[in-house]
Amino acid sequence: MKTITVHASQTYPIWIENGILSQCGELLREQVKAETAAVITDDTVDQLYGKQVTDSLEQSGFRVVKFVFPHGEASKCSKTLNAIYDFLCENAITRTDCLVALGGGVVGDITGFAAATFLRGLPYLQIPTTLLAQVDSSVGGKTAIDLPGGKNLVGAFKQPVAVLCDPDTLRTLPSETLADGMGEVIKYGMIRDEKLFALLEQYNLETIHEVIGTVIANCIDIKRQVVEHDEFDTGERMILNFGHTLAHAIESYYHYETYTHGSAVAAGMCMMAEKTCAPEIYKRLCDCVTAYQLPTTVLAPMGELVPLCGKDKKRASRDLRYIVCEEIGNAQIRSMPFAEFSAWMGGTTA
Ligand code: NAD
Ligand code: GLY
């Protein structure tokens, strides 16, 4: 079993191994003294993996209770959160008990936020079951729910007690959801790791399973380094947002219906690279993105996308910060007055 240890405000292990889902009970037992494990999951993941996780937890002596909500981003809201709080009250969950987030980023984010806030905080285990959740959302302690006014507007930093990552669970993912995660994987290669990028260039969406464990471990280790340097997102952590300034605008322009997050990130990276990279680097990125069945651009006019970039909640005053990778493996944070950025991107004139 590969273990990566994160040294943030809380130190915790990330275990990566095919088949370790069935050992989640014994592994969690090493981390917490909890009597009860409250599993939070969605209906799709529950059907696939709920019993395996419950059985393993019970075999390790946990009393197990389970809350299941409908899959999808629409569930990452205050209504579901309140239902989770009610469920934890009904089951007499105490601060020494433990939550278990079993699922993709939606489950991880809302369970993490419940763990940060219920009884002013209790431990939680992340068991990510999508590629995006394994390489990104389960690591680093960002938790959140969405509001009608925007995504992830209410949240907290709350590190898990551990992350259990079983690449075998990715075999049941629809290919579009796997591709979505590959958008973030390609991003890691672009921002920090040319060798990872070169490895990705040798595979495609059908064949990546052959090396997925290595790829996941590389991505998690990059995220670990970034989080250890800037846990609370005041500087370096922003490099994880390569492609995201345009991606958020693309998702919003299409009302979160046409492009998944990972596909919007892929297009956002390529569109930014076209403006900032040498042609051969832009071509390598586009070829890699295409091999994973992701888009390299969108039809929406830049003039309509750029104003939506300004709505990013992380925007600092009148300046807009964005990430460029002029070379593969080397990200830089840039800042420009919004009007100048708009003119430079071909939106409106300054
Ligand atoms: P998701 O949780 O909605 O999962 C996608 C779909 O896959 C769901 O329908 C789910 O039921 C299904 N699924 C999950 N695991 C499966 C499996 N093994 N087999 C078959 N189906 C499975 O979406 P996601 O892409 O995992 O996560 C997106 C969320 O993550 C967004 O809310 C985003 O804001 C958040 N996010 C958070 C961070 C962070 O740092 N906290 C980072 C990136 C994204
Ligand atoms: N997904 C971006 C971050 O964790 O900061």
GROMACS .gro file of C-alpha atoms and ligand atoms in nm:
model
  399
    1MET     CA    1   0.000   0.000   0.000
    2LYS     CA    2   0.134   0.345  -0.092
    3THR     CA    3   0.100   0.606   0.182
    4ILE     CA    4   0.144   0.980   0.133
    5THR     CA    5   0.146   1.185   0.453
    6VAL     CA    6   0.012   1.540   0.451
    7HIS     CA    7   0.166   1.776   0.706
    8ALA     CA    8  -0.090   2.055   0.732
    9SER     CA    9  -0.260   2.196   1.048
   10GLN     CA   10  -0.344   1.831   1.098
   11THR     CA   11  -0.111   1.551   0.985
   12TYR     CA   12  -0.289   1.268   0.806
   13PRO     CA   13  -0.221   0.973   0.577
   14ILE     CA   14  -0.353   0.916   0.226
   15TRP     CA   15  -0.361   0.544   0.149
   16ILE     CA   16  -0.362   0.440  -0.218
   17GLU     CA   17  -0.409   0.077  -0.318
   18ASN     CA   18  -0.635  -0.132  -0.539
   19GLY     CA   19  -0.892  -0.313  -0.327
   20ILE     CA   20  -0.836  -0.129   0.004
   21LEU     CA   21  -1.201  -0.029   0.026
   22SER     CA   22  -1.266  -0.358   0.206
   23GLN     CA   23  -1.003  -0.265   0.468
   24CYS     CA   24  -1.152   0.076   0.548
   25GLY     CA   25  -1.269  -0.040   0.894
   26GLU     CA   26  -0.931  -0.156   1.021
   27LEU     CA   27  -0.752   0.144   0.866
   28LEU     CA   28  -0.997   0.392   1.020
   29ARG     CA   29  -0.969   0.213   1.356
   30GLU     CA   30  -0.598   0.307   1.362
   31GLN     CA   31  -0.692   0.677   1.335
   32VAL     CA   32  -0.993   0.725   1.565
   33LYS     CA   33  -1.142   0.590   1.889
   34ALA     CA   34  -1.498   0.651   1.762
   35GLU     CA   35  -1.782   0.424   1.868
   36THR     CA   36  -2.003   0.519   1.572
   37ALA     CA   37  -1.910   0.575   1.208
   38ALA     CA   38  -2.175   0.780   1.025
   39VAL     CA   39  -2.139   0.706   0.655
   40ILE     CA   40  -2.261   0.983   0.424
   41THR     CA   41  -2.298   0.888   0.058
   42ASP     CA   42  -2.512   0.933  -0.254
   43ASP     CA   43  -2.758   0.681  -0.398
   44THR     CA   44  -2.536   0.572  -0.690
   45VAL     CA   45  -2.226   0.512  -0.477
   46ASP     CA   46  -2.433   0.347  -0.204
   47GLN     CA   47  -2.562   0.086  -0.452
   48LEU     CA   48  -2.206   0.012  -0.566
   49TYR     CA   49  -1.997   0.029  -0.250
   50GLY     CA   50  -2.220   0.098   0.053
   51LYS     CA   51  -2.237  -0.261   0.175
   52GLN     CA   52  -1.864  -0.327   0.138
   53VAL     CA   53  -1.783  -0.018   0.346
   54THR     CA   54  -2.049  -0.088   0.611
   55ASP     CA   55  -1.936  -0.451   0.647
   56SER     CA   56  -1.573  -0.352   0.690
   57LEU     CA   57  -1.654  -0.083   0.948
   58GLU     CA   58  -1.876  -0.321   1.146
   59GLN     CA   59  -1.611  -0.592   1.140
   60SER     CA   60  -1.375  -0.342   1.303
   61GLY     CA   61  -1.621  -0.278   1.584
   62PHE     CA   62  -1.789   0.045   1.469
   63ARG     CA   63  -2.162   0.096   1.511
   64VAL     CA   64  -2.254   0.208   1.158
   65VAL     CA   65  -2.532   0.448   1.060
   66LYS     CA   66  -2.578   0.568   0.704
   67PHE     CA   67  -2.728   0.873   0.534
   68VAL     CA   68  -2.793   0.854   0.158
   69PHE     CA   69  -2.890   1.151  -0.061
   70PRO     CA   70  -2.963   1.178  -0.437
   71HIS     CA   71  -2.647   1.202  -0.651
   72GLY     CA   72  -2.551   1.524  -0.827
   73GLU     CA   73  -2.435   1.879  -0.762
   74ALA     CA   74  -2.791   1.994  -0.679
   75SER     CA   75  -2.763   1.797  -0.351
   76LYS     CA   76  -2.462   2.002  -0.232
   77CYS     CA   77  -2.697   2.252  -0.069
   78SER     CA   78  -2.825   2.375   0.265
   79LYS     CA   79  -3.131   2.147   0.247
   80THR     CA   80  -2.915   1.832   0.232
   81LEU     CA   81  -2.680   1.975   0.493
   82ASN     CA   82  -2.969   2.034   0.734
   83ALA     CA   83  -3.095   1.681   0.670
   84ILE     CA   84  -2.745   1.551   0.756
   85TYR     CA   85  -2.743   1.756   1.081
   86ASP     CA   86  -3.088   1.614   1.173
   87PHE     CA   87  -2.966   1.263   1.096
   88LEU     CA   88  -2.658   1.309   1.317
   89CYS     CA   89  -2.880   1.439   1.602
   90GLU     CA   90  -3.127   1.149   1.566
   91ASN     CA   91  -2.838   0.903   1.588
   92ALA     CA   92  -2.685   1.074   1.892
   93ILE     CA   93  -2.352   1.138   1.719
   94THR     CA   94  -2.096   1.287   1.958
   95ARG     CA   95  -1.770   1.471   1.900
   96THR     CA   96  -1.570   1.153   1.945
   97ASP     CA   97  -1.763   0.974   1.670
   98CYS     CA   98  -1.660   0.995   1.308
   99LEU     CA   99  -1.814   1.080   0.969
  100VAL     CA  100  -1.720   0.881   0.659
  101ALA     CA  101  -1.755   1.057   0.322
  102LEU     CA  102  -1.805   0.782   0.063
  103GLY     CA  103  -1.835   0.920  -0.290
  104GLY     CA  104  -1.727   1.192  -0.530
  105GLY     CA  105  -1.651   1.556  -0.463
  106VAL     CA  106  -2.014   1.640  -0.383
  107VAL     CA  107  -2.025   1.387  -0.098
  108GLY     CA  108  -1.674   1.482   0.018
  109ASP     CA  109  -1.742   1.856   0.023
  110ILE     CA  110  -2.075   1.843   0.208
  111THR     CA  111  -1.964   1.574   0.454
  112GLY     CA  112  -1.645   1.768   0.524
  113PHE     CA  113  -1.850   2.081   0.589
  114ALA     CA  114  -2.084   1.889   0.822
  115ALA     CA  115  -1.774   1.755   1.001
  116ALA     CA  116  -1.633   2.108   1.033
  117THR     CA  117  -1.952   2.250   1.182
  118PHE     CA  118  -2.160   1.985   1.364
  119LEU     CA  119  -2.081   2.007   1.737
  120ARG     CA  120  -1.811   2.261   1.631
  121GLY     CA  121  -1.618   1.987   1.459
  122LEU     CA  122  -1.567   1.612   1.458
  123PRO     CA  123  -1.330   1.378   1.269
  124TYR     CA  124  -1.407   1.256   0.919
  125LEU     CA  125  -1.260   1.005   0.676
  126GLN     CA  126  -1.257   1.072   0.302
  127ILE     CA  127  -1.322   0.773   0.074
  128PRO     CA  128  -1.319   0.936  -0.272
  129THR     CA  129  -1.471   0.726  -0.553
  130THR     CA  130  -1.433   0.956  -0.856
  131LEU     CA  131  -1.101   1.041  -1.019
  132LEU     CA  132  -1.160   1.411  -0.951
  133ALA     CA  133  -1.222   1.341  -0.583
  134GLN     CA  134  -0.917   1.111  -0.554
  135VAL     CA  135  -0.670   1.357  -0.708
  136ASP     CA  136  -0.822   1.683  -0.590
  137SER     CA  137  -1.126   1.739  -0.369
  138SER     CA  138  -1.053   1.480  -0.097
  139VAL     CA  139  -0.708   1.624  -0.030
  140GLY     CA  140  -0.638   1.960   0.129
  141GLY     CA  141  -0.936   2.023   0.354
  142LYS     CA  142  -1.152   2.256   0.146
  143THR     CA  143  -1.516   2.180   0.229
  144ALA     CA  144  -1.826   2.363   0.109
  145ILE     CA  145  -2.187   2.375   0.001
  146ASP     CA  146  -2.340   2.577  -0.282
  147LEU     CA  147  -2.588   2.862  -0.242
  148PRO     CA  148  -2.844   2.979  -0.502
  149GLY     CA  149  -2.602   3.273  -0.547
  150GLY     CA  150  -2.307   3.057  -0.651
  151LYS     CA  151  -2.100   2.743  -0.606
  152ASN     CA  152  -1.899   2.675  -0.289
  153LEU     CA  153  -2.000   3.006  -0.129
  154VAL     CA  154  -2.024   2.865   0.224
  155GLY     CA  155  -1.736   2.654   0.343
  156ALA     CA  156  -1.457   2.583   0.588
  157PHE     CA  157  -1.107   2.444   0.594
  158LYS     CA  158  -1.125   2.108   0.772
  159GLN     CA  159  -0.863   1.843   0.712
  160PRO     CA  160  -0.979   1.478   0.721
  161VAL     CA  161  -0.826   1.223   0.962
  162ALA     CA  162  -0.727   1.017   0.657
  163VAL     CA  163  -0.803   0.966   0.289
  164LEU     CA  164  -0.858   0.614   0.155
  165CYS     CA  165  -0.813   0.596  -0.217
  166ASP     CA  166  -0.904   0.273  -0.399
  167PRO     CA  167  -0.839   0.310  -0.775
  168ASP     CA  168  -1.049  -0.003  -0.839
  169THR     CA  169  -1.362   0.202  -0.762
  170LEU     CA  170  -1.296   0.407  -1.077
  171ARG     CA  171  -1.379   0.106  -1.295
  172THR     CA  172  -1.752   0.167  -1.245
  173LEU     CA  173  -1.733   0.536  -1.347
  174PRO     CA  174  -1.906   0.645  -1.669
  175SER     CA  175  -1.634   0.741  -1.919
  176GLU     CA  176  -1.750   1.105  -1.917
  177THR     CA  177  -1.690   1.123  -1.540
  178LEU     CA  178  -1.347   0.962  -1.579
  179ALA     CA  179  -1.262   1.216  -1.852
  180ASP     CA  180  -1.378   1.492  -1.620
  181GLY     CA  181  -1.117   1.387  -1.364
  182MET     CA  182  -0.854   1.367  -1.637
  183GLY     CA  183  -0.900   1.741  -1.692
  184GLU     CA  184  -0.763   1.797  -1.340
  185VAL     CA  185  -0.493   1.530  -1.387
  186ILE     CA  186  -0.361   1.703  -1.702
  187LYS     CA  187  -0.365   2.028  -1.504
  188TYR     CA  188  -0.123   1.877  -1.246
  189GLY     CA  189   0.118   1.783  -1.523
  190MET     CA  190   0.099   2.134  -1.665
  191ILE     CA  191   0.152   2.317  -1.337
  192ARG     CA  192   0.420   2.100  -1.174
  193ASP     CA  193   0.534   1.784  -1.342
  194GLU     CA  194   0.659   1.748  -1.698
  195LYS     CA  195   0.729   1.377  -1.643
  196LEU     CA  196   0.367   1.318  -1.543
  197PHE     CA  197   0.254   1.511  -1.850
  198ALA     CA  198   0.482   1.301  -2.074
  199LEU     CA  199   0.335   0.984  -1.918
  200LEU     CA  200  -0.019   1.105  -1.988
  201GLU     CA  201   0.078   1.169  -2.350
  202GLN     CA  202   0.146   0.796  -2.392
  203TYR     CA  203  -0.210   0.691  -2.296
  204ASN     CA  204  -0.570   0.787  -2.365
  205LEU     CA  205  -0.907   0.757  -2.195
  206GLU     CA  206  -0.936   0.384  -2.275
  207THR     CA  207  -0.580   0.284  -2.172
  208ILE     CA  208  -0.510   0.512  -1.874
  209HIS     CA  209  -0.637   0.242  -1.635
  210GLU     CA  210  -0.304   0.061  -1.691
  211VAL     CA  211  -0.117   0.330  -1.497
  212ILE     CA  212  -0.393   0.499  -1.300
  213GLY     CA  213  -0.247   0.416  -0.955
  214THR     CA  214   0.082   0.586  -1.042
  215VAL     CA  215  -0.095   0.882  -1.194
  216ILE     CA  216  -0.320   0.929  -0.888
  217ALA     CA  217  -0.022   0.908  -0.649
  218ASN     CA  218   0.170   1.169  -0.854
  219CYS     CA  219  -0.124   1.409  -0.854
  220ILE     CA  220  -0.190   1.365  -0.482
  221ASP     CA  221   0.175   1.429  -0.405
  222ILE     CA  222   0.167   1.754  -0.603
  223LYS     CA  223  -0.146   1.862  -0.418
  224ARG     CA  224   0.019   1.765  -0.088
  225GLN     CA  225   0.317   1.991  -0.159
  226VAL     CA  226   0.098   2.285  -0.255
  227VAL     CA  227  -0.132   2.245   0.047
  228GLU     CA  228   0.162   2.212   0.286
  229HIS     CA  229   0.299   2.545   0.159
  230ASP     CA  230  -0.032   2.730   0.153
  231GLU     CA  231  -0.306   2.543   0.338
  232PHE     CA  232  -0.537   2.844   0.365
  233ASP     CA  233  -0.518   2.952   0.001
  234THR     CA  234  -0.350   3.289   0.032
  235GLY     CA  235  -0.081   3.241  -0.235
  236GLU     CA  236   0.074   2.935  -0.396
  237ARG     CA  237  -0.242   2.721  -0.372
  238MET     CA  238  -0.383   2.942  -0.648
  239ILE     CA  239  -0.171   2.755  -0.905
  240LEU     CA  240  -0.423   2.470  -0.869
  241ASN     CA  241  -0.660   2.706  -1.049
  242PHE     CA  242  -0.478   2.685  -1.384
  243GLY     CA  243  -0.755   2.683  -1.647
  244HIS     CA  244  -1.017   2.759  -1.384
  245THR     CA  245  -1.063   3.134  -1.446
  246LEU     CA  246  -1.206   3.062  -1.791
  247ALA     CA  247  -1.359   2.730  -1.676
  248HIS     CA  248  -1.579   2.902  -1.417
  249ALA     CA  249  -1.691   3.148  -1.687
  250ILE     CA  250  -1.762   2.863  -1.933
  251GLU     CA  251  -1.963   2.665  -1.677
  252SER     CA  252  -2.162   2.974  -1.584
  253TYR     CA  253  -2.220   3.084  -1.947
  254TYR     CA  254  -2.367   2.742  -2.025
  255HIS     CA  255  -2.566   2.733  -1.697
  256TYR     CA  256  -2.366   2.434  -1.566
  257GLU     CA  257  -2.541   2.213  -1.824
  258THR     CA  258  -2.322   2.173  -2.133
  259TYR     CA  259  -1.974   2.138  -1.982
  260THR     CA  260  -1.873   1.936  -1.678
  261HIS     CA  261  -1.615   2.103  -1.454
  262GLY     CA  262  -1.322   1.896  -1.585
  263SER     CA  263  -1.413   1.957  -1.948
  264ALA     CA  264  -1.443   2.332  -1.882
  265VAL     CA  265  -1.100   2.322  -1.712
  266ALA     CA  266  -0.953   2.143  -2.015
  267ALA     CA  267  -1.090   2.407  -2.253
  268GLY     CA  268  -0.987   2.686  -2.013
  269MET     CA  269  -0.627   2.557  -1.998
  270CYS     CA  270  -0.601   2.533  -2.378
  271MET     CA  271  -0.754   2.877  -2.432
  272MET     CA  272  -0.511   3.031  -2.184
  273ALA     CA  273  -0.217   2.837  -2.333
  274GLU     CA  274  -0.302   2.961  -2.681
  275LYS     CA  275  -0.246   3.318  -2.555
  276THR     CA  276   0.063   3.252  -2.343
  277CYS     CA  277   0.259   2.948  -2.470
  278ALA     CA  278   0.486   2.870  -2.762
  279PRO     CA  279   0.289   2.695  -3.043
  280GLU     CA  280   0.456   2.356  -2.978
  281ILE     CA  281   0.351   2.360  -2.611
  282TYR     CA  282  -0.001   2.468  -2.699
  283LYS     CA  283  -0.016   2.178  -2.949
  284ARG     CA  284   0.109   1.923  -2.692
  285LEU     CA  285  -0.157   2.038  -2.446
  286CYS     CA  286  -0.437   2.027  -2.707
  287ASP     CA  287  -0.329   1.679  -2.827
  288CYS     CA  288  -0.325   1.547  -2.469
  289VAL     CA  289  -0.664   1.700  -2.385
  290THR     CA  290  -0.811   1.552  -2.706
  291ALA     CA  291  -0.673   1.204  -2.622
  292TYR     CA  292  -0.886   1.213  -2.306
  293GLN     CA  293  -1.195   1.316  -2.503
  294LEU     CA  294  -1.200   1.666  -2.358
  295PRO     CA  295  -1.259   1.994  -2.546
  296THR     CA  296  -0.979   2.236  -2.636
  297THR     CA  297  -1.208   2.536  -2.683
  298VAL     CA  298  -1.574   2.639  -2.666
  299LEU     CA  299  -1.802   2.826  -2.906
  300ALA     CA  300  -1.903   3.095  -2.655
  301PRO     CA  301  -1.758   3.433  -2.764
  302MET     CA  302  -1.469   3.562  -2.554
  303GLY     CA  303  -1.654   3.892  -2.518
  304GLU     CA  304  -1.924   3.715  -2.318
  305LEU     CA  305  -1.692   3.484  -2.123
  306VAL     CA  306  -1.452   3.749  -1.993
  307PRO     CA  307  -1.710   3.946  -1.789
  308LEU     CA  308  -1.798   3.618  -1.616
  309CYS     CA  309  -1.427   3.569  -1.521
  310GLY     CA  310  -1.462   3.880  -1.307
  311LYS     CA  311  -1.727   3.709  -1.097
  312ASP     CA  312  -1.480   3.457  -0.949
  313LYS     CA  313  -1.514   3.481  -0.569
  314LYS     CA  314  -1.134   3.468  -0.530
  315ARG     CA  315  -1.082   3.792  -0.724
  316ALA     CA  316  -0.867   4.037  -0.524
  317SER     CA  317  -1.001   4.397  -0.556
  318ARG     CA  318  -0.994   4.537  -0.912
  319ASP     CA  319  -0.712   4.305  -1.016
  320LEU     CA  320  -0.774   3.964  -1.158
  321ARG     CA  321  -0.527   3.688  -1.072
  322TYR     CA  322  -0.484   3.408  -1.321
  323ILE     CA  323  -0.239   3.126  -1.382
  324VAL     CA  324  -0.014   3.076  -1.682
  325CYS     CA  325   0.213   2.782  -1.771
  326GLU     CA  326   0.454   2.904  -2.036
  327GLU     CA  327   0.643   2.577  -1.999
  328ILE     CA  328   0.498   2.239  -1.912
  329GLY     CA  329   0.551   2.180  -1.539
  330ASN     CA  330   0.595   2.543  -1.441
  331ALA     CA  331   0.298   2.754  -1.330
  332GLN     CA  332   0.307   3.123  -1.248
  333ILE     CA  333   0.054   3.347  -1.082
  334ARG     CA  334  -0.013   3.669  -1.274
  335SER     CA  335  -0.227   3.966  -1.184
  336MET     CA  336  -0.378   4.235  -1.407
  337PRO     CA  337  -0.640   4.507  -1.367
  338PHE     CA  338  -0.965   4.351  -1.482
  339ALA     CA  339  -1.017   4.596  -1.771
  340GLU     CA  340  -0.667   4.520  -1.902
  341PHE     CA  341  -0.725   4.143  -1.871
  342SER     CA  342  -1.047   4.183  -2.061
  343ALA     CA  343  -0.877   4.369  -2.349
  344TRP     CA  344  -0.585   4.122  -2.353
  345MET     CA  345  -0.816   3.821  -2.375
  346GLY     CA  346  -1.010   3.981  -2.658
  347GLY     CA  347  -1.313   4.061  -2.444
  348THR     CA  348  -1.378   4.431  -2.428
  349THR     CA  349  -1.134   4.722  -2.472
  350ALA     CA  350  -0.961   4.862  -2.164
  351NAD     P1  351  -1.986   1.395  -0.797
  351NAD     O1  352  -1.955   1.379  -0.656
  351NAD     O2  353  -2.120   1.455  -0.832
  351NAD     O3  354  -1.970   1.256  -0.870
  351NAD     C1  355  -2.001   1.247  -1.008
  351NAD     C2  356  -2.102   1.133  -1.032
  351NAD     O4  357  -2.033   1.010  -1.024
  351NAD     C3  358  -2.216   1.125  -0.931
  351NAD     O5  359  -2.335   1.098  -1.000
  351NAD     C4  360  -2.178   1.006  -0.844
  351NAD     O6  361  -2.291   0.941  -0.790
  351NAD     C5  362  -2.105   0.918  -0.940
  351NAD     N1  363  -2.005   0.829  -0.884
  351NAD     C6  364  -1.917   0.856  -0.785
  351NAD     N2  365  -1.832   0.755  -0.769
  351NAD     C7  366  -1.868   0.661  -0.859
  351NAD     C8  367  -1.816   0.534  -0.894
  351NAD     N3  368  -1.705   0.485  -0.835
  351NAD     N4  369  -1.877   0.463  -0.991
  351NAD     C9  370  -1.987   0.515  -1.057
  351NAD     N5  371  -2.038   0.635  -1.029
  351NAD    C10  372  -1.979   0.707  -0.932
  351NAD     O7  373  -1.881   1.487  -0.874
  351NAD     P2  374  -1.721   1.496  -0.867
  351NAD     O8  375  -1.680   1.531  -1.004
  351NAD     O9  376  -1.661   1.380  -0.800
  351NAD    O10  377  -1.698   1.622  -0.772
  351NAD    C11  378  -1.744   1.751  -0.808
  351NAD    C12  379  -1.754   1.834  -0.683
  351NAD    O11  380  -1.626   1.846  -0.624
  351NAD    C13  381  -1.803   1.976  -0.709
  351NAD    O12  382  -1.903   2.007  -0.616
  351NAD    C14  383  -1.680   2.061  -0.686
  351NAD    O13  384  -1.712   2.191  -0.639
  351NAD    C15  385  -1.608   1.980  -0.583
  351NAD     N6  386  -1.462   2.005  -0.577
  351NAD    C16  387  -1.409   2.032  -0.454
  351NAD    C17  388  -1.272   2.054  -0.442
  351NAD    C18  389  -1.213   2.076  -0.306
  351NAD    O14  390  -1.094   2.108  -0.299
  351NAD     N7  391  -1.290   2.056  -0.201
  351NAD    C19  392  -1.190   2.048  -0.555
  351NAD    C20  393  -1.247   2.020  -0.678
  351NAD    C21  394  -1.385   1.999  -0.688
  352GLY     N1  395  -0.917   2.247  -0.585
  352GLY     C1  396  -0.843   2.362  -0.549
  352GLY     C2  397  -0.787   2.359  -0.411
  352GLY     O1  398  -0.798   2.263  -0.340
  352GLY     O2  399  -0.731   2.458  -0.371
   0.00000   0.00000   0.00000
